[in-house]
Coordinates of C-alpha atoms in Angstrom, one line a residue:
M17 CA 0.0 0.0 0.0
A18 CA 1.4 3.4 -1.0
L19 CA 0.7 6.2 1.3
I20 CA 0.4 9.7 -0.1
G21 CA 0.6 12.4 2.5
L22 CA -1.7 15.4 2.4
K23 CA -1.4 18.9 3.8
F24 CA -3.9 21.7 3.3
C25 CA -3.6 25.4 3.8
G26 CA -6.1 27.2 6.1
G27 CA -8.3 28.2 3.1
C28 CA -8.4 32.0 3.9
N29 CA -8.1 33.1 0.2
P30 CA -9.0 30.1 -2.0
Q31 CA -8.8 30.6 -5.7
I32 CA -9.6 27.0 -6.4
D33 CA -12.0 24.4 -5.0
R34 CA -9.5 22.5 -2.7
L35 CA -12.0 19.9 -1.6
G36 CA -13.3 19.4 -5.2
L37 CA -9.7 18.9 -6.3
L38 CA -9.1 16.4 -3.5
E39 CA -12.2 14.4 -4.6
E40 CA -11.0 14.4 -8.2
I41 CA -7.5 13.2 -7.1
K42 CA -9.1 10.4 -5.0
K43 CA -11.1 9.2 -8.1
R44 CA -7.9 9.0 -10.1
L45 CA -5.7 7.1 -7.6
P46 CA -4.8 3.6 -8.6
P47 CA -5.8 0.7 -6.3
G48 CA -3.4 0.4 -3.3
C49 CA -2.7 4.2 -3.1
H50 CA -4.2 6.0 -0.1
L51 CA -4.2 9.6 1.1
T52 CA -3.4 10.4 4.7
L53 CA -3.3 13.4 6.9
D54 CA -1.5 11.5 9.6
Q55 CA 2.0 12.8 9.8
E56 CA 3.0 9.8 12.1
T57 CA 2.7 7.5 9.1
G58 CA 5.6 9.2 7.3
P59 CA 7.9 9.2 5.5
W60 CA 5.4 8.8 2.7
E61 CA 6.1 7.8 -0.9
A62 CA 4.8 11.2 -2.0
A63 CA 2.8 14.1 -0.6
L64 CA 0.5 16.8 -1.8
L65 CA 0.4 20.3 -0.5
I66 CA -2.9 21.8 -1.5
C67 CA -3.0 25.6 -1.0
G68 CA -5.9 27.6 -2.3
C69 CA -3.9 30.6 -3.5
P70 CA -0.4 31.3 -4.9
T71 CA 0.9 32.4 -1.4
A72 CA 1.2 28.7 -0.4
C73 CA 1.3 29.7 3.3
A74 CA 1.3 26.0 4.4
D75 CA 4.6 25.3 2.6
D76 CA 6.7 24.7 5.7
P77 CA 10.3 23.5 5.3
K78 CA 9.8 21.3 8.4
L79 CA 7.5 19.1 6.3
E80 CA 10.2 18.2 3.8
A81 CA 11.3 15.1 5.8
L82 CA 7.8 13.6 5.8
S83 CA 8.0 12.7 2.1
R84 CA 10.5 11.8 -0.5
C85 CA 8.5 13.8 -3.1
W86 CA 6.3 16.8 -2.5
I87 CA 3.9 18.1 -5.2
R88 CA 2.8 21.7 -4.4
I89 CA -0.6 23.0 -5.6
S90 CA -0.9 26.7 -5.0
G91 CA -4.0 28.3 -6.5
A92 CA -4.1 27.5 -10.2
M93 CA -0.5 26.3 -10.2
V94 CA 1.1 22.9 -9.9
E95 CA 4.8 23.1 -9.0
R96 CA 4.7 26.8 -10.1
E97 CA 3.3 26.0 -13.5
T98 CA 0.0 27.7 -14.3
T99 CA -2.6 25.1 -14.8
P100 CA -6.3 25.5 -15.5
E101 CA -8.3 24.4 -12.5
N102 CA -10.0 21.6 -14.4
K103 CA -6.6 20.2 -15.3
I104 CA -4.9 20.3 -11.9
A105 CA -5.8 16.7 -10.9
E106 CA -4.5 15.4 -14.2
A107 CA -1.2 17.3 -13.7
V108 CA -0.9 16.0 -10.2
M109 CA -1.4 12.4 -11.4
R110 CA 1.3 12.9 -14.1
K111 CA 3.7 14.1 -11.4
L112 CA 2.9 11.4 -9.0
F113 CA 3.2 8.5 -11.4
S114 CA 5.7 9.5 -14.1

C-alpha cells in the first residue's frame, strides 16, 4: 500500500476548490494508493500540499522530511506551472506517477 501524504492550507483566500480537487484526485488514484493526513505514518512515498492561492502559506520546510517527493498545488499552479483548475488533478497524477 502506497501512502500519499496530504497537507492543506487554512483556506483563507481560495482561488480553487480545494475539496473538489481532492475528490478528483481520489477518483484517479490507482488501487493500493491511499491519502493520509496522519504525519505519524511518514515518510510517505509522495505528498500533496494543497493551497488555495499562490501564497502557499502552508509550505513549511519542516514538512520536507515527511516525504521523498512533494507536489505543491498553490492556487491555479502545480509546481509553479500555471494550470487550468479543471486540469490540476490530471497534472498531479502525471507528477505522482511519471
